[in-house]
Coordinates of C-alpha atoms in Angstrom, one line a residue:
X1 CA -57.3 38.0 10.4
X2 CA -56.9 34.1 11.1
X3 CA -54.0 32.7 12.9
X4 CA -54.5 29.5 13.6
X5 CA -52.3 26.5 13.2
X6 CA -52.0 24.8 10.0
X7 CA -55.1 23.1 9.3
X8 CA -53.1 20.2 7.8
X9 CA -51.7 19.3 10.9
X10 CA -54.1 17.7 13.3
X11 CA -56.8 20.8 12.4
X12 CA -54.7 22.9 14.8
X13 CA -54.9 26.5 14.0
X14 CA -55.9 29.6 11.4
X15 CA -55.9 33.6 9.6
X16 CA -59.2 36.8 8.6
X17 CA -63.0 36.0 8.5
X18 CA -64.2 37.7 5.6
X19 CA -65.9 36.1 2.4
X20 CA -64.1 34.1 0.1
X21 CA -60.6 34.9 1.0
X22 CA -61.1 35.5 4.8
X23 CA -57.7 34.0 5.8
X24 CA -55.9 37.0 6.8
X25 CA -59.4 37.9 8.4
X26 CA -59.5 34.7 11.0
X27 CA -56.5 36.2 13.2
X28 CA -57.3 39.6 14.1
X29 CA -59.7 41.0 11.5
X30 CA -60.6 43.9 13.5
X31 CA -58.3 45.3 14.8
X32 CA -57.3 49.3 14.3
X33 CA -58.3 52.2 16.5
X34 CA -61.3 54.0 15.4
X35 CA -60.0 56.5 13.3
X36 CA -61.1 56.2 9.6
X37 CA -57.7 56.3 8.7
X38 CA -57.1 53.0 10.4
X39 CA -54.3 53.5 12.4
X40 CA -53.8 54.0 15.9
X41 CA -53.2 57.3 18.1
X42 CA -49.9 57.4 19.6
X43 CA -51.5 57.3 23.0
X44 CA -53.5 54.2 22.3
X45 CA -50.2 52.4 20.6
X46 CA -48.5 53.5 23.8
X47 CA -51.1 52.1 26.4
X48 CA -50.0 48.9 28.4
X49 CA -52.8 46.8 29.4
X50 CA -53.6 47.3 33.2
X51 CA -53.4 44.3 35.3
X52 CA -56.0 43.5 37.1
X53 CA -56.5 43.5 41.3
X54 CA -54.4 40.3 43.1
X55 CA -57.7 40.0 45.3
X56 CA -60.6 38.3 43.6
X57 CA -63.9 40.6 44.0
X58 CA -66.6 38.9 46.4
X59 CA -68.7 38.9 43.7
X60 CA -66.6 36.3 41.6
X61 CA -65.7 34.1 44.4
X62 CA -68.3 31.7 43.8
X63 CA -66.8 31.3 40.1
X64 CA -63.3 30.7 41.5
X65 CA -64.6 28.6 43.9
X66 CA -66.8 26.1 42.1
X67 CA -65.6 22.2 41.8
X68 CA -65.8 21.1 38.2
X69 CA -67.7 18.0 38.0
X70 CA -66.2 15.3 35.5
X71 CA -67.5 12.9 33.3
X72 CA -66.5 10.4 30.1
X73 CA -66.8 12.3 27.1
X74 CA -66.5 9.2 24.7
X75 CA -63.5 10.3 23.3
X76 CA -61.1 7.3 25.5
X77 CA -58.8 8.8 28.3
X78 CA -60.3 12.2 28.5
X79 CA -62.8 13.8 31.0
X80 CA -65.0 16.9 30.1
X81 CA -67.0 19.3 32.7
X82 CA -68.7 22.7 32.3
X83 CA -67.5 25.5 34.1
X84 CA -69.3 28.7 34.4
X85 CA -68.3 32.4 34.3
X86 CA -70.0 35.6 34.5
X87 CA -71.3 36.6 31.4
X88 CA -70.2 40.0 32.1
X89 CA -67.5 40.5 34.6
X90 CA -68.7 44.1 35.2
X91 CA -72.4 43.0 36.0
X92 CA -71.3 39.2 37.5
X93 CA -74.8 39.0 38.8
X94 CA -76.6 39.5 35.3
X95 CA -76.1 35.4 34.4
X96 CA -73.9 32.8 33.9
X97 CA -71.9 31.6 30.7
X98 CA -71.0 27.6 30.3
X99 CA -68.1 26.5 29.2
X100 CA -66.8 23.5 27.8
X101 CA -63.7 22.1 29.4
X102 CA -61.6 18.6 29.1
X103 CA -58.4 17.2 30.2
X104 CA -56.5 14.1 30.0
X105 CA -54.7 13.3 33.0
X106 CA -51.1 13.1 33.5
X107 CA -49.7 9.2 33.0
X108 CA -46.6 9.0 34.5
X109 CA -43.9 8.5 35.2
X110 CA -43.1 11.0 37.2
X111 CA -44.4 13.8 39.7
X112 CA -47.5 14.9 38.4
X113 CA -46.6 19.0 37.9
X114 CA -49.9 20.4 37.5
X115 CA -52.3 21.3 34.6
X116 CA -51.1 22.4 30.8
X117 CA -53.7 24.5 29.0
X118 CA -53.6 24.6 25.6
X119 CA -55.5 26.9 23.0
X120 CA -54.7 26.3 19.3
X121 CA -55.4 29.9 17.7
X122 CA -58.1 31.2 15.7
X123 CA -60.1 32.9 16.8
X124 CA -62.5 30.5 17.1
X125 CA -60.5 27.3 16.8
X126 CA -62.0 24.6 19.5
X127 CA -59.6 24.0 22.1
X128 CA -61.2 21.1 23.7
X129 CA -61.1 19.6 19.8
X130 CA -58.2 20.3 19.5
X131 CA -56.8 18.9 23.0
X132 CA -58.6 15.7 21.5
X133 CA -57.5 15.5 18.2
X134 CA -54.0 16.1 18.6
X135 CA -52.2 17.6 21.7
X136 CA -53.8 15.3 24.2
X137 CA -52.0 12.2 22.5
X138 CA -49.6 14.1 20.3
X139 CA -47.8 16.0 22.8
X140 CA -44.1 14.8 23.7
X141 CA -45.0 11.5 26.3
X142 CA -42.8 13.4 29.0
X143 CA -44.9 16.5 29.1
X144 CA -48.1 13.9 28.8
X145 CA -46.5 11.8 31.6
X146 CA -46.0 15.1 33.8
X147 CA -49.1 17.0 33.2
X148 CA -53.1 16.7 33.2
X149 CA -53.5 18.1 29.5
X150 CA -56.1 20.5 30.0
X151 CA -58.7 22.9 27.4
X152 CA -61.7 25.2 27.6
X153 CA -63.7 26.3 24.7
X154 CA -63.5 30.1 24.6
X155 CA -66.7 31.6 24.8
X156 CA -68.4 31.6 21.2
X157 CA -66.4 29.0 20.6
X158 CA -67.6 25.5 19.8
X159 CA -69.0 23.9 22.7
X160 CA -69.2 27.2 25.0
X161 CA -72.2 29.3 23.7
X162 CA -71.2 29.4 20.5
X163 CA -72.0 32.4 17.7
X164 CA -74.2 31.1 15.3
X165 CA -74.6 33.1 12.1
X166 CA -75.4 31.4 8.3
X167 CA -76.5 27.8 7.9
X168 CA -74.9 26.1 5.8
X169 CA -76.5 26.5 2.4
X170 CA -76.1 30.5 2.9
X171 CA -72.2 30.0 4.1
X172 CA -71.6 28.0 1.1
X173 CA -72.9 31.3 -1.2
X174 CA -70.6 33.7 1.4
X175 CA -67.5 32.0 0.8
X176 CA -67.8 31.9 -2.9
X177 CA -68.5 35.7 -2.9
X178 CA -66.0 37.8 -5.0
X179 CA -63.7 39.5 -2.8
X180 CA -61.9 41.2 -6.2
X181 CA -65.1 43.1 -7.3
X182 CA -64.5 44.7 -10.5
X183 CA -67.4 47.2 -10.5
X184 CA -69.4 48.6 -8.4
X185 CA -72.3 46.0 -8.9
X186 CA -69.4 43.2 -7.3
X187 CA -68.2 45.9 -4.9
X188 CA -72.6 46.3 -3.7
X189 CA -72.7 42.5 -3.8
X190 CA -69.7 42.3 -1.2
X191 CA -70.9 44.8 1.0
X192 CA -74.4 42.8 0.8
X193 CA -72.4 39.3 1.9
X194 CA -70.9 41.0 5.0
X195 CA -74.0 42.5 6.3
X196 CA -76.1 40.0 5.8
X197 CA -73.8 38.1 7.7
X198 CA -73.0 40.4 10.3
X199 CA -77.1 40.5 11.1
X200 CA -77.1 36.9 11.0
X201 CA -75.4 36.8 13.9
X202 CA -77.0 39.6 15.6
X203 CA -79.9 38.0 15.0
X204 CA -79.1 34.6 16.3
X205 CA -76.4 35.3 19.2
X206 CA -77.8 37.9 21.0
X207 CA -76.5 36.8 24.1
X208 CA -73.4 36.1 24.0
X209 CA -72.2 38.8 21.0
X210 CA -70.9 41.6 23.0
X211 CA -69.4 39.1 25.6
X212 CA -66.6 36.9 23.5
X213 CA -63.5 39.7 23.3
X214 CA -60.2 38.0 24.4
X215 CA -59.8 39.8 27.4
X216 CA -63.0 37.8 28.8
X217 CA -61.9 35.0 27.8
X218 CA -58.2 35.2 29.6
X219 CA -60.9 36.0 32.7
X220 CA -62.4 32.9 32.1
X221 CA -58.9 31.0 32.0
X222 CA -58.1 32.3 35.5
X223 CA -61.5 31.5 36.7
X224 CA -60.2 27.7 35.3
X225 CA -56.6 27.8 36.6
X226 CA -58.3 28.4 40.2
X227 CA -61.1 25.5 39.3
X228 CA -58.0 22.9 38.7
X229 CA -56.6 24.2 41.9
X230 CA -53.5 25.1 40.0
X231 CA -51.8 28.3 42.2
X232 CA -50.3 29.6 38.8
X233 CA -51.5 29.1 35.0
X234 CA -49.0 26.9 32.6
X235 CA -49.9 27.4 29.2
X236 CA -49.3 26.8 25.8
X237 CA -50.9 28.7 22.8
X238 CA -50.4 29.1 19.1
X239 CA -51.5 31.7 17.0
X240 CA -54.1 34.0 18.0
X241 CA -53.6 32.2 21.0
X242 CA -50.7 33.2 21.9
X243 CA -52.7 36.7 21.9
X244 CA -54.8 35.0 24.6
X245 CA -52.2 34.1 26.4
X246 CA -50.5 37.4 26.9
X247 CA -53.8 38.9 27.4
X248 CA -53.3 36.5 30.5
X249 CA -50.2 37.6 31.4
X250 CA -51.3 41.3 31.2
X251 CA -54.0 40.7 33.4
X252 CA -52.4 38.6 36.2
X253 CA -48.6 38.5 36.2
X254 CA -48.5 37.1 39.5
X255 CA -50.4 34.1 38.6
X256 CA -47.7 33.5 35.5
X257 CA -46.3 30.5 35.5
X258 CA -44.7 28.6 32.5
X259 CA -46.0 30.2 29.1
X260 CA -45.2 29.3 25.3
X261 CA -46.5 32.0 22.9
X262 CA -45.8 29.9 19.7
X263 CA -46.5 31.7 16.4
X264 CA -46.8 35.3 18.2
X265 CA -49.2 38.3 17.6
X266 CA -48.4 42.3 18.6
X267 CA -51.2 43.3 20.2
X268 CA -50.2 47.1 19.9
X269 CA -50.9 47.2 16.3
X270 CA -54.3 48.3 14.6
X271 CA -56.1 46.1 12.0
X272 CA -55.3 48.0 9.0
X273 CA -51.1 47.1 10.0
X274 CA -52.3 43.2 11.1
X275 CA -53.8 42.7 7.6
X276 CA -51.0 44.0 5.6
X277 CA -48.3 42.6 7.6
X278 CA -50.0 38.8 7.4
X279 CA -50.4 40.3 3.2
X280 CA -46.9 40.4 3.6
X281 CA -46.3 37.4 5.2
X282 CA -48.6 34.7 2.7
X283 CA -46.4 36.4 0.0
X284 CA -43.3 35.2 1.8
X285 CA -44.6 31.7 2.1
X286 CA -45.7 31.9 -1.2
X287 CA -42.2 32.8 -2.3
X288 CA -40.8 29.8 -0.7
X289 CA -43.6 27.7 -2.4
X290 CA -42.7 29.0 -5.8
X291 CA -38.7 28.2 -5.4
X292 CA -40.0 24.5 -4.4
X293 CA -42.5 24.0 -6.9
X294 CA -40.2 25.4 -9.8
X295 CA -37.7 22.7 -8.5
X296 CA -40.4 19.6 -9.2
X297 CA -41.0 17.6 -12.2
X298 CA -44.7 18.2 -11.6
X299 CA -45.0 22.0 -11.3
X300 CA -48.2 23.3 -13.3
X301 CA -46.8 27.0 -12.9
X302 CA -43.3 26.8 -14.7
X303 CA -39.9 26.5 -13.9
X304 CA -39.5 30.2 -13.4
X305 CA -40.0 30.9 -9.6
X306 CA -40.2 34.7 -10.4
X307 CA -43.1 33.9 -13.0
X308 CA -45.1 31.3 -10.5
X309 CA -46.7 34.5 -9.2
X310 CA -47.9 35.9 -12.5
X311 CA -49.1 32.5 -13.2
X312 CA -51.3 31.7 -10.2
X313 CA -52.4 35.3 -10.8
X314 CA -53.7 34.5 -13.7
X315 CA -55.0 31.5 -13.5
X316 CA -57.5 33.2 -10.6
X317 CA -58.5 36.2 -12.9
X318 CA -59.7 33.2 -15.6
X319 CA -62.1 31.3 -12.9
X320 CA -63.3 35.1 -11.7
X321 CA -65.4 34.5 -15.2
X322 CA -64.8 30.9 -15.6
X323 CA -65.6 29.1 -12.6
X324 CA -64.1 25.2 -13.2
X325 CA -66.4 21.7 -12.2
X326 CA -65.5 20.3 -9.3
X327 CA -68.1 17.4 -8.9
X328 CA -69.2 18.7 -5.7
X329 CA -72.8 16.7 -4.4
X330 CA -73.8 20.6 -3.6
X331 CA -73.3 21.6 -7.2
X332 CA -70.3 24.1 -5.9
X333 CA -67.8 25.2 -8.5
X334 CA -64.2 26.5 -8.2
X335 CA -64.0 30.1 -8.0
X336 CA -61.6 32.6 -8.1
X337 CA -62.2 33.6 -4.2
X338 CA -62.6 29.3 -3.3
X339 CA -59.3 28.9 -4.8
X340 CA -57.5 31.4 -3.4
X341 CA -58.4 30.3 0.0
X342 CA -57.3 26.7 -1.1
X343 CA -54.0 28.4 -2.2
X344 CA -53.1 30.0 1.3
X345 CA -54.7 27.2 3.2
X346 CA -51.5 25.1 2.2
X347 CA -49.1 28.2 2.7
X348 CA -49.7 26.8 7.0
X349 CA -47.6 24.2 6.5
X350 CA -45.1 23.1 3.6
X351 CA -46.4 19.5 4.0
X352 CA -48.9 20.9 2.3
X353 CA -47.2 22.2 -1.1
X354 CA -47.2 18.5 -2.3
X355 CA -51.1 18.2 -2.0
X356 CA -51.1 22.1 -3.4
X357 CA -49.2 21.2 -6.6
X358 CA -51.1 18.0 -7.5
X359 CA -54.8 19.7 -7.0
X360 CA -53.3 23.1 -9.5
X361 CA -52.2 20.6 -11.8
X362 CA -55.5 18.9 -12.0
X363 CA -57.5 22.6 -12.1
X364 CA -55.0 24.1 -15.0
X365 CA -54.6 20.7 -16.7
X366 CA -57.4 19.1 -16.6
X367 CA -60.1 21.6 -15.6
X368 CA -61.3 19.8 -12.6
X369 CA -61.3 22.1 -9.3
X370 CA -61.9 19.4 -7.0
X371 CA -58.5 19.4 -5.1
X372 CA -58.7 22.9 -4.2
X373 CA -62.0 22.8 -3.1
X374 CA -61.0 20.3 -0.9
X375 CA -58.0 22.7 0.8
X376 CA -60.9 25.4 1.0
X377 CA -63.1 23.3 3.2
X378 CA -60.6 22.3 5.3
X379 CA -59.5 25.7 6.1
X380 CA -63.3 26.9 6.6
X381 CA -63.9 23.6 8.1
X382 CA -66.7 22.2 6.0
X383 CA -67.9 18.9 6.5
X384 CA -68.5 16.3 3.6
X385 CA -72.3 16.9 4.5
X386 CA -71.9 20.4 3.7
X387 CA -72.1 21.7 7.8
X388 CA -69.6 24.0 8.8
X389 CA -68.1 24.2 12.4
X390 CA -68.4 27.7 13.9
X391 CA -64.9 29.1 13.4
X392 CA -65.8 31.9 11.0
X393 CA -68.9 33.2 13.3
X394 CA -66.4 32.9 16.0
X395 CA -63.7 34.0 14.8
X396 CA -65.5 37.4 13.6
X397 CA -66.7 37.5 16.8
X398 CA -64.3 38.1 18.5
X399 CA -62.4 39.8 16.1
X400 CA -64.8 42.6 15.3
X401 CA -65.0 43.1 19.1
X402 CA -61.5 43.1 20.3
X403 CA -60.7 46.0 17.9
X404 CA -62.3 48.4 15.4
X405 CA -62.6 47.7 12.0
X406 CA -59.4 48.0 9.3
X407 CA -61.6 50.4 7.1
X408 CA -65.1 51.4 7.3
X409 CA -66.2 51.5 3.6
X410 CA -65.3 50.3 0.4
X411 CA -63.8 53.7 -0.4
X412 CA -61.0 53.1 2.0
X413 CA -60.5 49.6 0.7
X414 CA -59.6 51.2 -2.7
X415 CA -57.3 54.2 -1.3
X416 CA -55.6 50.7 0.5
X417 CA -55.3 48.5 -2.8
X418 CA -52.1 50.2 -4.1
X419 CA -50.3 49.1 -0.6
X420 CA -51.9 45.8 -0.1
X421 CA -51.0 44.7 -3.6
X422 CA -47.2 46.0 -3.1
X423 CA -46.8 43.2 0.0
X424 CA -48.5 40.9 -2.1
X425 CA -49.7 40.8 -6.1
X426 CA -50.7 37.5 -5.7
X427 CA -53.0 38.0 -2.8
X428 CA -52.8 41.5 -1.8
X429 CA -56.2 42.2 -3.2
X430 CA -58.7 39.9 -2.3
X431 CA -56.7 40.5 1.4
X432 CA -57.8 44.1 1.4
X433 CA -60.9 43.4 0.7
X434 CA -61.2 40.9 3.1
X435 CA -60.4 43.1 6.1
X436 CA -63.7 45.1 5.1
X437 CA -65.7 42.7 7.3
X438 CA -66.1 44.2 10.5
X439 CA -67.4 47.4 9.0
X440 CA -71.0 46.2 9.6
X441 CA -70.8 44.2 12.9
X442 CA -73.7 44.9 14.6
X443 CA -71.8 45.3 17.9
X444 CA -69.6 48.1 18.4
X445 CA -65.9 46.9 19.2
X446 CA -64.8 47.6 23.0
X447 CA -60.9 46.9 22.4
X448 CA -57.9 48.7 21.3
X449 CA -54.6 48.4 20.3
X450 CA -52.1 47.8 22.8
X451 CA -48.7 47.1 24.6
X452 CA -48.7 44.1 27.2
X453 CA -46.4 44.2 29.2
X454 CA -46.6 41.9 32.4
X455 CA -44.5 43.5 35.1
X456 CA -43.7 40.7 37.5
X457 CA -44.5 37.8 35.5
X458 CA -41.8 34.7 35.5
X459 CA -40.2 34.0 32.4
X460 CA -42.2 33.9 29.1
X461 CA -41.4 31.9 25.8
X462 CA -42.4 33.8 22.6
X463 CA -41.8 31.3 19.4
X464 CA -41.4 33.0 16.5
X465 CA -40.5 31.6 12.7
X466 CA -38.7 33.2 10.3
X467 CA -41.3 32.7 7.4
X468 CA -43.9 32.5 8.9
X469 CA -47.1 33.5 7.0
X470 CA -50.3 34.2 9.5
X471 CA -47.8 35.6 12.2
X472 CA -44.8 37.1 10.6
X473 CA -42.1 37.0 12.4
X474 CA -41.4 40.6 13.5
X475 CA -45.1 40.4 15.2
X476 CA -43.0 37.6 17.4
X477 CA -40.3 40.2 18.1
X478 CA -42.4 43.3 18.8
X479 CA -44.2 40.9 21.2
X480 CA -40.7 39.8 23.2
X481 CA -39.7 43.7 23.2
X482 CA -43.3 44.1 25.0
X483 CA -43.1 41.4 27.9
X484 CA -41.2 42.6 30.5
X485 CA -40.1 38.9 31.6
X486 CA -40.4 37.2 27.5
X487 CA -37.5 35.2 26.3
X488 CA -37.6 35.2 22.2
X489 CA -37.0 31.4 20.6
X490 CA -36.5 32.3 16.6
X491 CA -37.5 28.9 14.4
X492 CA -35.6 29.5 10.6
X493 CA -38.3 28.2 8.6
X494 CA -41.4 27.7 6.7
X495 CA -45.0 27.2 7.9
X496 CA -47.0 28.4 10.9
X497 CA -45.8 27.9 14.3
X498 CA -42.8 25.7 15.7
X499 CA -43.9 23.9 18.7
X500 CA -44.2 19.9 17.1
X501 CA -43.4 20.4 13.4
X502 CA -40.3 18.8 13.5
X503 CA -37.7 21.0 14.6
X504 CA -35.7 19.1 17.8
X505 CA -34.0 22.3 18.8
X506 CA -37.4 23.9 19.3
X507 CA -38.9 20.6 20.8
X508 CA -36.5 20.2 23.1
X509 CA -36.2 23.7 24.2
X510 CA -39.8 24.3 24.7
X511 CA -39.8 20.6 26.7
X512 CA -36.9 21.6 29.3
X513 CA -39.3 24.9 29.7
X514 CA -42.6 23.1 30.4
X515 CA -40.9 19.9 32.5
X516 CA -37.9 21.9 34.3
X517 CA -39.2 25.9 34.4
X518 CA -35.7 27.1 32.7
X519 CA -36.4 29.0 29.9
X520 CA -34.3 29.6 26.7
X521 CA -31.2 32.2 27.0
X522 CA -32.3 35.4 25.4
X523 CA -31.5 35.9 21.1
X524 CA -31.8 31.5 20.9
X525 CA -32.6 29.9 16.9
X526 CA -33.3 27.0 16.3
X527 CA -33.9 25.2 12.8

C-alpha cells in the first residue's frame, strides 16, 4: 500500500504501488507472512521486534563518527550533505551507501533544542523534498525558531541511491494497465505489467534492491541522529512514516526522544489485512465525499449520497471500453484504472473534493478526462514533461521487501474479490488486484509482521484520525496498544493525517510535545 500525506498539500505523503490503481499499494504493499493464505502465524503476529545492542559495533563506528560536510543546495536557507551507511549492516565492510540529507537551521528566538527529523510517508516519498517544499517553511515558526529542521532521503529514495525501474514512456503504459481484468487475456496482461516491472528494477538497481527495507533505514536514522550530534532522536513522521519511526523506536528505545507518529500503521498485520483495511478505509472517505457532493449545486453524481457509489461505479466500467480524450501532448486517454487513481487521489485531503467534483463534471458532462488525469499525475507524481519521480519504484521497493506478498497469484486474487468488494464496491476491486504486485519481485522479502513495542522509550505520540483513508484509524489504535510508552491523540475528521491541516487542538498539542517534552494525557480528541 501507499500512505503518504495528501498529495494536495505541499506533495506530502501517499498509499499501494501496483498498476493503475496502486494507491492502497504505495503504503505497505507487501506485507503478509509467507503463507499462501496470506495471513500471519500466530507466532509471527505475536513477535516484538528486538532492540538492538546500546553499544555501537566497532565495525560501525566510523559511520557514527563521521562529520557531515555542508553545503548551499540552491533552495535559500537550507544546507544539504551526504552521509554514508553500510550497505549492509551485517557485512559493514562490503561498501558504502550515500545518502542525501538537508536541514534548515533553527531561527530563533529561543534556545536552540536540537534537530527535528521529519519523513513524510510513502514509501518512497522524498524527505529532503519534502523538508523543502513544505515543513522547512511551513512548520509552526516556534518549532522553526527552536529546531534545525532536519531530512534524509531513505535509501532508494530520491536522492539516496534511488530504485530505478520503467522510463517514462513504459510507466505511462503501466499505470493505464487494467487492474479490473475481465478475462483471462486482461488477467495475463496484468500479470505481464507487474513482471515486467519487477525485472525492470532487478535489472537496473541491483545494488541497492535487497538493501532498502525499513528496518535499514531506521539504522540509517540513528547513524544521522549521532552525525547531528543529537544524544536522542526527535522526530516527526506521517504515514508510512510513522512506520519508520516506530521501527526506530523498536530498535533503540533508549535513544527515544520526542516522537509524532501522525497518520499511524500496525506493523503486526500481514498485507492481505493492510490492503483490505485501507479498502475499507477509501470507502469511508468516499462516504464522506458522497454526503458533500450530494449537498452541492454542482454534483455530476446525483443528490442521492447512497447512489454516488453506483454512479462513479459506473461511470468507470464505461471508460474500461470507452476511454474519454483528455488532450494530453503524450496522446494519453482517461481510463478506467487513470481515473480511479484520480478518484482516491482527492480522498487525502477534502480540499481536494472541490477540484474532484469540477474534473467528474467535465469527464461525465462533457467527455473531456483532463481533470482527472491531472489528480492521477499528481498522485504518481508525473511531471508536465511526462518524467516521473521515483516514488512507485521506491515505494515497491521497499514494500515488497519489508513483507511478503498479499497473494501469490491471480487465483488468490479472485478467491479475495468477494471480501475486498464488501469494504468497498466502489474500489474494492481494482484494490485487490492491486496488492498482486509483489508476487513477482525479483527479491525475496526479509520482513514480517510484527508487534513494536519499545520497552523503555520516553513518551510517544501516535496521531490518529477518525476517517482517515490510507491509515484507518484502528491501525492508529492497535499501534498505541503496541508502544509500551505511546500516548494516542484521536483527530475527528476527514483526510490523511492531522499534524497542520487545520485542526488547533492537534497543532497545539503536538507543539507543547515537540517545544516542552509533555505529551498528551492518554484517550485526548481533538477536532
Amino acid at each position: 500500500m501507499h500512505t503518504r500525506r495528501s498529495p494536495h498539500r505541499s506533495r506530502k505523503a501517499r498509499t499501494v504501488g501496483a498498476a493503475a490503481v496502486s494507491l492502497a499499494a504505495l503504503l505497505m504493499s507487501g506485507c503478509s507472512t509467507g503463507s499462501s493464505a496470506g495471513s500471519a502465524s500466530p507466532a509471527a503476529a505475536e513477535a516484538a521486534l528486538t532492540p538492538l545492542p546500546s553499544t555501537t559495533p566497532a565495525a560501525l563506528t566510523p559511520y557514527y563518527g563521521q562529520k557531515l560536510s555542508w553545503r548551499d543546495c540552491g533552495v535559500p536557507g537550507f544546507q544539504c550533505a551526504t552521509m554514508k551507511a553500510p550497505l549492509d549492516y551485517a557485512k559493514p565492510g562490503d561498501g558504502d551507501i550515500k545518502l542525501a540529507v538537508a536541514r534548515k537551521k533553527a531561527t530563533g528566538p529561543g534556545k536552540r533544542i536540537g534537530s527535528l527529523l521529519v519523513n513524510p510517508g510513502g514509501p518512497g516519498g522524498s524527505a529532503v523534498g519534502y523538508l523543502q517544499q513544505y515543513a522547512g517553511i511551513g512548520y509552526p515558526a516556534e518549532v522553526r525558531a527552536r529546531y534545525d529542521m532536519v531530512a534524509v532521503d531513505p535509501r532508494g529514495v530520491a536522492r539516496s541511491e534511488p530504485v530505478k525501474c520503467l522510463d517514462g514512456r513504459d510507466m505511462d503504459a503501466y499505470t493505464q494497465t487494467d487492474v479490473t481484468p475481465d478475462d483471462q487475456r486482461e488477467t495475463d496482461g496484468l500479470v505481464d505489467a507487474y513482471q515486467e516491472f519487477a525485472e525492470s528494477c532487478g535489472a537496473r538497481s541491483t545494488k541497492v534492491l535487497r538493501h532498502v527495507s525499513t528496518v535499514e533505514a531506521a539504522r540509517d536514522m540513528d547513524v544521522l541522529r549521532a552525525a547531528l550530534g543529537d544524544r536522542k532522536l526527535t522526530y516527526v513522521g506521517a504515514s508510512y512514516g510513522t512506520f519508520l519511526g516506530a521501527t526506530y523506536a523498536g530498535l533503540f528505545p533508549t535513544r527515544v526522544g520526542r516522537l509524532v507518529l501522525d497518520g499511524a500503521l500496525d506493523p503486526s498485520l500481514p498485507a492481505r489485512r493492510l490492503n483490505l483495511d485501507q479498502t475499507a478505509g477509501f470507502e469511508t472517505a468516499f462516504r464522506s465525499f458522497s454526503e458533500d457532493c450530494a449537498r452541492q449545486k454542482d454534483c455530476p453524481l446525483g443528490t442521492d449520497p447512497a447512489k454516488i457509489g453506483p454512479n462513479l461505479k459506473a461511470f468507470f466500467d464505461r471508460l474500461d471500453t470507452r476511454p474519454l480524450p483528455t488532450g494530453d501532448a503524450d496522446g494519453r486517454r482517461l481510463t478506467e484504472s487513470l481515473a480511479t487513481t484520480g478518484v482516491i487521489a482527492a480522498m487525502y485531503d477534502e480540499s481536494a473534493w472541490e477540484q474532484l467534483r469540477e474534473a467528474l463534471t467535465t469527464a461525465m458532462r462533457q467527455n473531456d478526462g483532463a481533470g482527472l488525469l491531472v489528480l492521477s499525475d499528481s498522485y504518481y507524481e508525473r511531471d508536465a514533461d511526462g518524467g516521473y519521480s521515483n516514488l512507485m519504484p521506491a515505494n515497491a521497493a521497499v514494500n515488497c521487501l519489508d513483507l511478503p506478498p498479499a497473494f501469490n497469484g491471480p487465483d488468490e486474487v479472485r478467491r479475495a474479490l468477494p471480501e475486498f468488494e464488501k469494504a468497498s464496491p466502489v474500489f474494492g476491486e481494482g484494490l485487490a488486484w492491486s496488492s498482486l504486485n509483489c508476487a513477482y519481485w525479483p527479491v525475496a522479502p526479509s520482513g514480517e509482521p510484527h508487534r513494536i513495542e519499545a520497552k523503555g522509550a520516553a513518551p510517544i505520540v501516535v496521531v490518529g484520525t477518525t476517517r482517515d483513508p490510507a491509515t484507518p484509524y484502528r491501525w492508529a489504535q492497535s499501534l498505541s496498544r503496541q508502544l509500551a510508552s505511546a500516548r494516542l491523540l484521536t483527530y475527528e475528521g476527514d483526510g490523511h493525517t492531522a499534524y497542520g491541516r487545520g485542526s488547533t487542538c492537534i497543532d497545539s498539542t503536538i507543539n507543547t510535545y515537540l517545544l516542552k517534552g509533555t505529551a498528551p494525557a492518554e484517550g485526548k480528541r481533538c477536532s
